[in-house]
Coordinates of C-alpha atoms in Angstrom, one line a residue:
Chain A
X1 CA -0.2 -0.2 0.2
X2 CA 1.4 3.2 -1.0
X3 CA 1.8 5.7 2.2
X4 CA 4.2 8.3 3.1
X5 CA 5.7 9.3 6.4
X6 CA 7.6 12.3 7.2
X7 CA 10.9 11.3 9.5
X8 CA 12.9 13.2 11.9
X9 CA 14.0 13.9 15.1
X10 CA 13.0 17.6 16.6
X11 CA 16.3 19.0 16.6
X12 CA 16.8 17.4 12.1
X13 CA 15.2 18.8 8.9
X14 CA 12.2 16.8 8.2
X15 CA 12.3 14.4 5.1
X16 CA 9.4 12.4 3.8
X17 CA 9.5 8.4 2.8
X18 CA 7.4 6.2 0.2
X19 CA 8.0 2.8 0.6
X20 CA 12.0 3.6 -1.3
X21 CA 12.7 6.7 -1.7
X22 CA 13.7 10.1 0.6
X23 CA 13.0 13.8 -0.2
X24 CA 13.8 16.7 1.7
X25 CA 11.2 19.2 2.4
X26 CA 10.9 22.9 2.0
X27 CA 7.8 24.9 2.9
X28 CA 7.1 27.4 -0.1
X29 CA 4.4 30.3 0.6
X30 CA 2.5 31.2 -2.4
X31 CA 1.5 34.9 -2.8
X32 CA -2.2 33.6 -4.0
X33 CA -4.2 31.6 -1.8
X34 CA -4.8 27.5 -3.3
X35 CA -8.5 26.6 -3.1
X36 CA -9.0 22.7 -3.7
X37 CA -12.7 22.1 -5.7
X38 CA -12.7 18.4 -6.0
X39 CA -14.3 17.8 -9.6
X40 CA -14.1 21.3 -10.9
X41 CA -14.6 20.9 -14.6
X42 CA -11.7 23.0 -17.1
X43 CA -13.8 25.1 -19.8
X44 CA -12.1 21.6 -23.0
X45 CA -14.6 19.3 -20.0
X46 CA -17.8 20.8 -20.1
X47 CA -19.6 20.6 -23.3
X48 CA -19.5 23.6 -25.8
X49 CA -23.7 24.2 -25.3
X50 CA -22.9 28.4 -25.9
X51 CA -26.8 28.6 -25.6
X52 CA -26.8 28.3 -22.1
X53 CA -25.8 29.6 -19.2
X54 CA -24.2 27.5 -17.0
X55 CA -23.0 28.6 -13.4
X56 CA -21.9 25.9 -10.9
X57 CA -22.0 26.2 -7.7
X58 CA -19.0 24.6 -6.4
X59 CA -17.8 24.0 -3.2
X60 CA -14.7 24.6 -2.1
X61 CA -13.3 22.0 -0.1
X62 CA -9.9 23.5 1.3
X63 CA -7.4 26.6 0.8
X64 CA -3.7 26.6 1.7
X65 CA -1.3 29.5 1.2
X66 CA 1.3 27.1 1.6
X67 CA 2.9 23.6 0.2
X68 CA 5.9 20.9 1.1
X69 CA 7.9 21.4 -2.3
X70 CA 9.8 17.7 -2.1
X71 CA 13.7 16.8 -3.8
X72 CA 14.9 13.5 -4.0
X73 CA 18.0 13.2 -1.6
X74 CA 20.2 10.4 -0.3
X75 CA 18.8 8.6 2.6
X76 CA 20.5 10.1 5.8
X77 CA 21.7 7.0 7.1
X78 CA 25.0 7.8 8.8
X79 CA 23.0 7.9 12.2
X80 CA 22.0 4.3 11.3
X81 CA 25.5 3.1 11.8
X82 CA 26.2 5.6 14.8
X83 CA 23.5 3.9 16.8
X84 CA 24.3 0.3 16.5
X85 CA 28.1 1.3 17.0
X86 CA 27.4 2.4 20.5
X87 CA 27.0 -1.4 21.9
X88 CA 28.5 -3.6 19.5
X89 CA 27.9 -7.3 20.2
X90 CA 30.7 -8.5 21.9
X91 CA 29.3 -12.1 21.4
X92 CA 26.9 -14.4 24.0
X93 CA 30.1 -14.1 26.9
X94 CA 30.4 -10.8 27.1
X95 CA 28.6 -9.4 30.1
X96 CA 27.4 -6.7 28.8
X97 CA 24.4 -7.3 27.1
X98 CA 22.8 -8.6 30.0
X99 CA 23.4 -5.3 31.9
X100 CA 22.0 -2.4 28.8
X101 CA 19.6 -2.4 26.8
X102 CA 18.7 1.1 26.2
X103 CA 20.6 0.9 24.1
X104 CA 19.2 -1.5 21.9
X105 CA 17.2 -0.8 18.6
X106 CA 14.4 -2.8 16.7
X107 CA 13.5 -2.6 13.1
X108 CA 10.7 -0.1 14.5
X109 CA 12.8 2.3 16.3
X110 CA 14.6 2.6 13.1
X111 CA 12.4 3.4 11.7
X112 CA 11.8 6.5 13.5
X113 CA 15.2 7.7 14.5
X114 CA 16.5 7.3 10.5
X115 CA 15.9 9.7 8.2
X116 CA 15.7 7.3 5.6
X117 CA 12.9 5.3 4.1
X118 CA 12.2 1.5 4.8
X119 CA 13.5 -0.3 2.2
X120 CA 16.7 2.1 2.2
X121 CA 17.0 1.6 6.0
X122 CA 17.1 -2.5 5.5
X123 CA 19.3 -2.3 2.1
X124 CA 22.0 -0.1 4.8
X125 CA 21.9 -2.6 7.3
X126 CA 22.4 -5.3 5.1
X127 CA 25.4 -3.8 3.5
X128 CA 27.2 -3.1 7.0
X129 CA 27.1 -6.1 7.8
X130 CA 24.0 -5.9 10.6
X131 CA 22.1 -8.6 12.1
X132 CA 19.3 -9.6 14.4
X133 CA 20.0 -10.4 17.9
X134 CA 16.8 -11.2 20.1
X135 CA 14.9 -8.7 17.8
X136 CA 17.5 -5.6 18.1
X137 CA 19.3 -4.9 15.4
X138 CA 23.5 -5.1 16.4
X139 CA 26.7 -4.5 14.6
X140 CA 29.4 -6.6 15.4
X141 CA 32.7 -5.6 17.7
X142 CA 35.3 -6.0 14.9
X143 CA 37.6 -7.9 17.4
X144 CA 35.0 -10.2 18.0
X145 CA 34.2 -10.7 13.8
X146 CA 38.1 -10.8 13.6
X147 CA 37.6 -14.0 16.2
X148 CA 34.1 -15.6 14.1
X149 CA 36.2 -14.6 10.6
X150 CA 39.3 -16.3 11.8
X151 CA 37.5 -19.4 12.8
X152 CA 36.2 -19.5 10.0
X153 CA 38.7 -19.0 7.6
X154 CA 41.4 -21.8 9.4
X155 CA 38.5 -24.2 9.2
X156 CA 38.6 -24.1 5.2
X157 CA 42.2 -23.9 5.7
X158 CA 42.8 -27.2 8.2
X159 CA 40.3 -29.2 5.4
X160 CA 41.3 -27.3 2.2
X161 CA 38.1 -27.1 0.8
X162 CA 38.0 -24.6 -2.4
X163 CA 38.1 -20.9 -1.0
X164 CA 34.4 -20.9 -3.6
X165 CA 32.7 -24.1 -1.7
X166 CA 32.9 -23.5 1.7
X167 CA 30.0 -26.0 3.9
X168 CA 27.8 -24.5 5.9
X169 CA 26.8 -27.5 7.7
X170 CA 30.5 -29.1 8.0
X171 CA 31.1 -25.1 9.3
X172 CA 28.0 -25.2 11.5
X173 CA 29.2 -29.1 12.8
X174 CA 32.9 -27.9 13.5
X175 CA 33.1 -24.6 14.9
X176 CA 29.4 -24.7 16.6
X177 CA 30.9 -25.8 20.1
X178 CA 33.5 -22.3 19.7
X179 CA 30.8 -20.0 18.9
X180 CA 27.0 -19.7 18.4
X181 CA 25.7 -21.2 15.0
X182 CA 23.7 -18.2 14.4
X183 CA 27.4 -15.9 14.7
X184 CA 28.8 -18.9 12.1
X185 CA 26.5 -18.7 10.0
X186 CA 26.3 -14.5 9.7
X187 CA 29.5 -14.4 9.2
X188 CA 29.7 -17.1 6.4
X189 CA 26.6 -14.7 5.0
X190 CA 28.6 -11.9 5.1
X191 CA 31.6 -12.2 4.2
X192 CA 31.0 -15.0 1.2
X193 CA 28.2 -15.5 -1.2
X194 CA 24.9 -18.3 -0.2
X195 CA 24.3 -21.0 -2.9
X196 CA 23.0 -24.2 -3.2
X197 CA 24.4 -27.0 -4.9
X198 CA 22.8 -30.5 -4.8
X199 CA 20.3 -29.8 -2.3
X200 CA 23.5 -28.4 0.1
X201 CA 24.2 -24.8 1.4
X202 CA 27.3 -23.5 0.5
X203 CA 29.5 -20.5 0.9
X204 CA 31.8 -18.5 -2.3
X205 CA 33.7 -16.5 -0.3
X206 CA 34.8 -12.8 -0.8
X207 CA 38.3 -12.4 -1.1
X208 CA 38.0 -9.3 -1.7
X209 CA 36.5 -8.4 1.8
X210 CA 38.4 -11.2 3.3
X211 CA 41.5 -9.8 3.1
X212 CA 39.5 -5.8 3.1
X213 CA 38.9 -6.5 7.0
X214 CA 42.7 -8.6 8.0
X215 CA 43.8 -5.0 6.5
X216 CA 41.7 -2.7 8.5
X217 CA 42.5 -5.5 12.1
X218 CA 46.7 -4.7 11.1
X219 CA 45.8 -0.8 9.8
X220 CA 44.1 -0.1 13.1
X221 CA 46.6 -0.7 15.4
X222 CA 49.0 2.1 13.8
X223 CA 48.5 5.6 13.1
X224 CA 50.7 4.6 10.2
X225 CA 52.3 1.7 8.7
X226 CA 55.2 2.0 5.8
X227 CA 53.8 0.7 3.4
X228 CA 56.2 -1.6 1.8
X229 CA 56.8 -3.5 5.1
X230 CA 52.5 -3.5 5.4
X231 CA 52.3 -5.1 1.7
X232 CA 54.6 -8.2 3.5
X233 CA 52.9 -8.4 6.2
X234 CA 49.4 -8.4 4.8
X235 CA 50.1 -10.7 2.1
X236 CA 51.1 -13.6 4.7
X237 CA 48.0 -12.3 7.1
X238 CA 45.6 -13.3 4.7
X239 CA 44.4 -16.7 3.9
X240 CA 45.9 -19.3 1.7
X241 CA 45.0 -19.0 -1.9
X242 CA 43.8 -14.9 -1.8
X243 CA 45.9 -12.2 -3.2
X244 CA 45.7 -9.0 -1.6
X245 CA 45.9 -5.7 -3.7
X246 CA 45.9 -1.8 -2.7
X247 CA 42.7 -1.6 -4.6
X248 CA 41.2 -3.6 -2.1
X249 CA 41.5 -0.6 0.7
X250 CA 39.0 2.0 -1.5
X251 CA 37.5 4.0 1.2
X252 CA 39.5 2.3 4.2
X253 CA 43.5 3.2 3.3
X254 CA 45.1 6.3 1.6
X255 CA 48.7 5.8 1.0
X256 CA 51.1 8.8 1.4
X257 CA 53.5 9.1 -1.5
X258 CA 55.0 11.8 -1.0
X259 CA 56.6 10.6 2.5
X260 CA 60.5 9.0 2.2
X261 CA 59.2 5.7 3.4
X262 CA 55.9 5.4 1.4
X263 CA 53.4 4.9 4.0
X264 CA 49.3 4.1 4.6
X265 CA 47.3 4.8 6.8
X266 CA 43.5 4.3 7.4
X267 CA 40.8 6.2 6.5
X268 CA 37.8 5.3 6.2
X269 CA 34.7 7.0 4.9
X270 CA 32.2 6.2 7.3
X271 CA 33.9 8.4 9.7
X272 CA 33.5 11.0 7.5
X273 CA 30.7 14.1 7.8
X274 CA 27.7 12.9 5.5
X275 CA 26.8 16.9 4.7
X276 CA 28.6 17.4 1.5
X277 CA 30.5 20.8 2.2
X278 CA 31.8 19.4 5.6
X279 CA 32.8 16.4 3.7
X280 CA 35.0 18.5 1.2
X281 CA 36.3 20.2 4.1
X282 CA 37.3 17.3 6.1
X283 CA 39.3 15.9 3.1
X284 CA 41.0 19.0 2.3
X285 CA 42.0 18.9 6.2
X286 CA 43.9 16.1 6.3
X287 CA 45.8 16.4 2.4
X288 CA 45.7 19.8 0.7
X289 CA 45.9 18.5 -2.7
X290 CA 44.0 15.2 -3.8
X291 CA 44.2 12.8 -7.5
X292 CA 40.9 12.5 -8.3
X293 CA 41.7 8.8 -7.9
X294 CA 43.0 8.8 -4.5
X295 CA 39.5 11.6 -3.5
X296 CA 37.1 9.6 -6.1
X297 CA 36.4 6.9 -2.9
X298 CA 36.0 9.2 -0.3
X299 CA 33.6 11.1 -2.5
X300 CA 31.8 8.1 -4.1
X301 CA 28.3 7.8 -2.3
X302 CA 27.9 11.7 -2.0
X303 CA 27.1 11.1 -5.4
X304 CA 23.1 12.5 -5.8
X305 CA 20.9 10.0 -8.7
X306 CA 22.3 10.7 -12.0
X307 CA 25.5 13.0 -10.6
X308 CA 29.2 12.0 -11.0
X309 CA 32.2 12.8 -9.2
X310 CA 33.8 15.1 -11.8
X311 CA 30.0 17.5 -10.7
X312 CA 30.8 17.0 -7.8
X313 CA 34.1 18.3 -7.7
X314 CA 33.5 20.9 -9.9
X315 CA 30.7 22.4 -7.2
X316 CA 33.2 21.7 -4.7
X317 CA 36.9 22.1 -5.7
X318 CA 39.3 23.3 -7.2
X319 CA 41.5 22.4 -10.0
X320 CA 45.1 23.1 -10.8
X321 CA 48.3 20.9 -12.4
X322 CA 51.2 19.9 -10.3
X323 CA 54.3 17.8 -11.7
X324 CA 51.6 16.6 -14.7
X325 CA 49.3 15.4 -12.3
X326 CA 45.5 17.2 -12.0
X327 CA 44.8 17.7 -8.3
X328 CA 41.8 18.7 -6.5
X329 CA 42.5 21.4 -3.7
X330 CA 39.9 23.2 -1.6
X331 CA 37.9 26.4 -3.0
X332 CA 38.4 28.3 0.1
X333 CA 41.3 28.5 2.7
X334 CA 40.8 25.5 5.6
X335 CA 41.3 26.2 8.8
Chain B
X1 CA -7.7 24.1 -8.6
X2 CA -7.9 28.1 -8.0
X3 CA -5.2 30.0 -8.1
X4 CA -6.7 33.5 -6.6
X5 CA -6.0 36.9 -4.8
X6 CA -6.4 36.8 -1.1
X7 CA -10.4 37.3 -1.0
X8 CA -12.2 37.3 2.4
X9 CA -13.1 34.3 3.9
X10 CA -16.5 35.6 4.5
X11 CA -16.6 35.3 0.5
X12 CA -15.2 32.4 0.0
X13 CA -19.0 30.4 0.5
X14 CA -20.3 31.8 -1.9
X15 CA -18.0 31.7 -4.5
X16 CA -19.4 30.6 -8.2
X17 CA -18.0 28.4 -10.9
X18 CA -19.1 30.3 -14.2
X19 CA -19.0 29.2 -17.6
X20 CA -20.7 31.3 -20.4
X21 CA -20.8 32.8 -23.3
X22 CA -20.2 36.5 -21.8
X23 CA -20.9 39.6 -23.5
X24 CA -18.7 42.8 -22.4
X25 CA -19.8 45.9 -22.6
X26 CA -17.8 49.3 -25.3
X27 CA -17.0 50.3 -21.6
X28 CA -14.5 47.3 -20.4
X29 CA -13.0 48.2 -24.2
X30 CA -13.7 45.1 -25.7
X31 CA -16.2 44.2 -27.7
X32 CA -15.8 40.2 -27.5
X33 CA -17.3 37.0 -26.7
X34 CA -15.4 34.8 -24.0
X35 CA -16.2 31.4 -24.5
X36 CA -13.8 29.0 -22.7
X37 CA -13.1 31.4 -19.7
X38 CA -13.1 30.4 -16.8
X39 CA -15.1 33.4 -14.6
X40 CA -14.5 33.9 -10.3
X41 CA -17.9 35.0 -8.9
X42 CA -17.3 36.5 -5.6
X43 CA -19.5 38.3 -4.2
X44 CA -20.6 40.8 -6.3
X45 CA -17.0 40.9 -8.1
X46 CA -16.1 39.3 -11.2
X47 CA -12.8 37.7 -12.1
X48 CA -11.4 36.2 -15.3
X49 CA -8.5 33.7 -15.4
X50 CA -6.8 30.9 -17.2
X51 CA -6.4 27.0 -17.4
X52 CA -2.8 26.4 -16.4
X53 CA -1.3 22.8 -16.8
X54 CA 1.0 22.6 -13.9
X55 CA 4.5 22.0 -14.1
X56 CA 4.4 20.1 -11.0
X57 CA 1.3 18.2 -9.9
X58 CA 0.3 18.7 -6.3
X59 CA -0.5 15.7 -4.6
X60 CA -3.1 16.1 -1.1
X61 CA -2.3 14.0 1.1
X62 CA -4.8 13.2 4.4
X63 CA -3.3 11.8 7.3
X64 CA -3.8 8.5 9.3
X65 CA -3.3 7.3 12.2
X66 CA -1.6 8.8 15.3
X67 CA -3.2 10.3 18.2
X68 CA -1.2 11.3 20.3
X69 CA 1.7 12.3 19.7
X70 CA 4.1 10.7 21.3
X71 CA 6.5 7.6 21.1
X72 CA 4.5 5.5 21.8
X73 CA 1.2 5.9 19.9
X74 CA 0.8 4.8 16.4
X75 CA 2.7 7.1 13.6
X76 CA 1.2 9.2 11.6
X77 CA 1.6 8.7 7.8
X78 CA -0.1 10.4 4.9
X79 CA -1.9 9.0 1.9
X80 CA -2.4 10.7 -1.6
X81 CA -5.7 11.0 -2.4
X82 CA -5.3 13.7 -4.9
X83 CA -3.3 14.5 -7.9
X84 CA -3.7 18.1 -9.0
X85 CA -2.6 18.6 -12.6
X86 CA -4.7 21.9 -13.4
X87 CA -4.9 25.0 -11.8
X88 CA -7.4 27.6 -12.8
X89 CA -5.3 31.1 -12.2
X90 CA -7.3 34.2 -11.4
X91 CA -4.7 37.1 -11.7
X92 CA -6.7 40.3 -12.6
X93 CA -8.5 42.3 -10.6
X94 CA -11.4 42.0 -8.8
X95 CA -14.0 43.9 -10.5
X96 CA -17.8 44.5 -9.2
X97 CA -20.7 43.5 -11.3
X98 CA -23.4 46.3 -11.9
X99 CA -26.6 44.7 -12.6
X100 CA -28.3 47.7 -12.7
X101 CA -27.5 51.3 -14.5
X102 CA -30.3 53.6 -13.4
X103 CA -29.9 56.1 -16.7
X104 CA -29.8 59.6 -15.7
X105 CA -33.0 61.3 -17.1

């Protein structure tokens, strides 16, 4: 059934949501009054009868001096991660879970707090690998998530399974004594693609996503890493048969090519501001000049429907050429 | 939908929609028939308008549910009950309708 909902807390600018889209709302005043007449006919609709004189007494159903103007916008989903990070799930052994209850959110809660349509919210929950535990949406605490992933990858290694054919049933049997079965299955769903072969459930593991997670694990414990050392440690840390590549780290880490030796550091796009101008300010305060290649993963999510990264750069940045390479910097001085 | 200069609210109830062949006298500077032109009569005044197709249609929303606002109550939502694609725009100055002009003897 089609319905529209207005969402937002008191301090937020209201948005209007359909089942799958989000719109910014503005109230526009009209200097003329708008009168609503249901069933009002235009001259074409009335019979052309020159002889007769029609005076139609019409009831005005309502009137208005303003209307709502809508503009399609990006769903405001940064808050979703923020809410779920208030109380990340650390596993069934964590004593924390038994006490705190106020920082946990059901689907209903999220629908009233997040300024996005239901479909956009549910899709984002999938993207961030959230899972429903006892009716509440939870994000896994990173260390716990890595612990689970490690169980799975070690099992794959010891069983010598192909990375594209990991059997669900055996995983649950072998690991079920170590961790809750739902968590094992959640890990496989987060890091693999589920399929059925001959009646059995298998997973094709996402090599890129696993390598990326392991990189995050390595990088978050240091301010920055010597790039060549990082390459070595990273490749050694990923499961047998997987190959690490820098492009797996787009939007997660940034290479500093100007330092000697070259270094790499953690920079997560989800930690950056959601607002366009604030995002660019933040990026330009981290680094004065960016190549399009480097900045794209950090502004891609800002693109509206049919908007390109190039259009964003034209609007929010100024370009120049440095050493024969086109670079972008801020339009205004950054304090 | 009608769009027009703001009339006194009390007069809104007396509004008529009048379609007819209207002859204008020479004192109005025209001697022509007005056919198919929307005419708005409010009290003793008349306004002439035109039909305008809305570039962006209006949706008329009706609020559903929601008794008391608050976290415990049901959430309000809106359903679209109508789509308005055409308006009749009246932006001429209202002219008084003189029905009886006594001739000076």
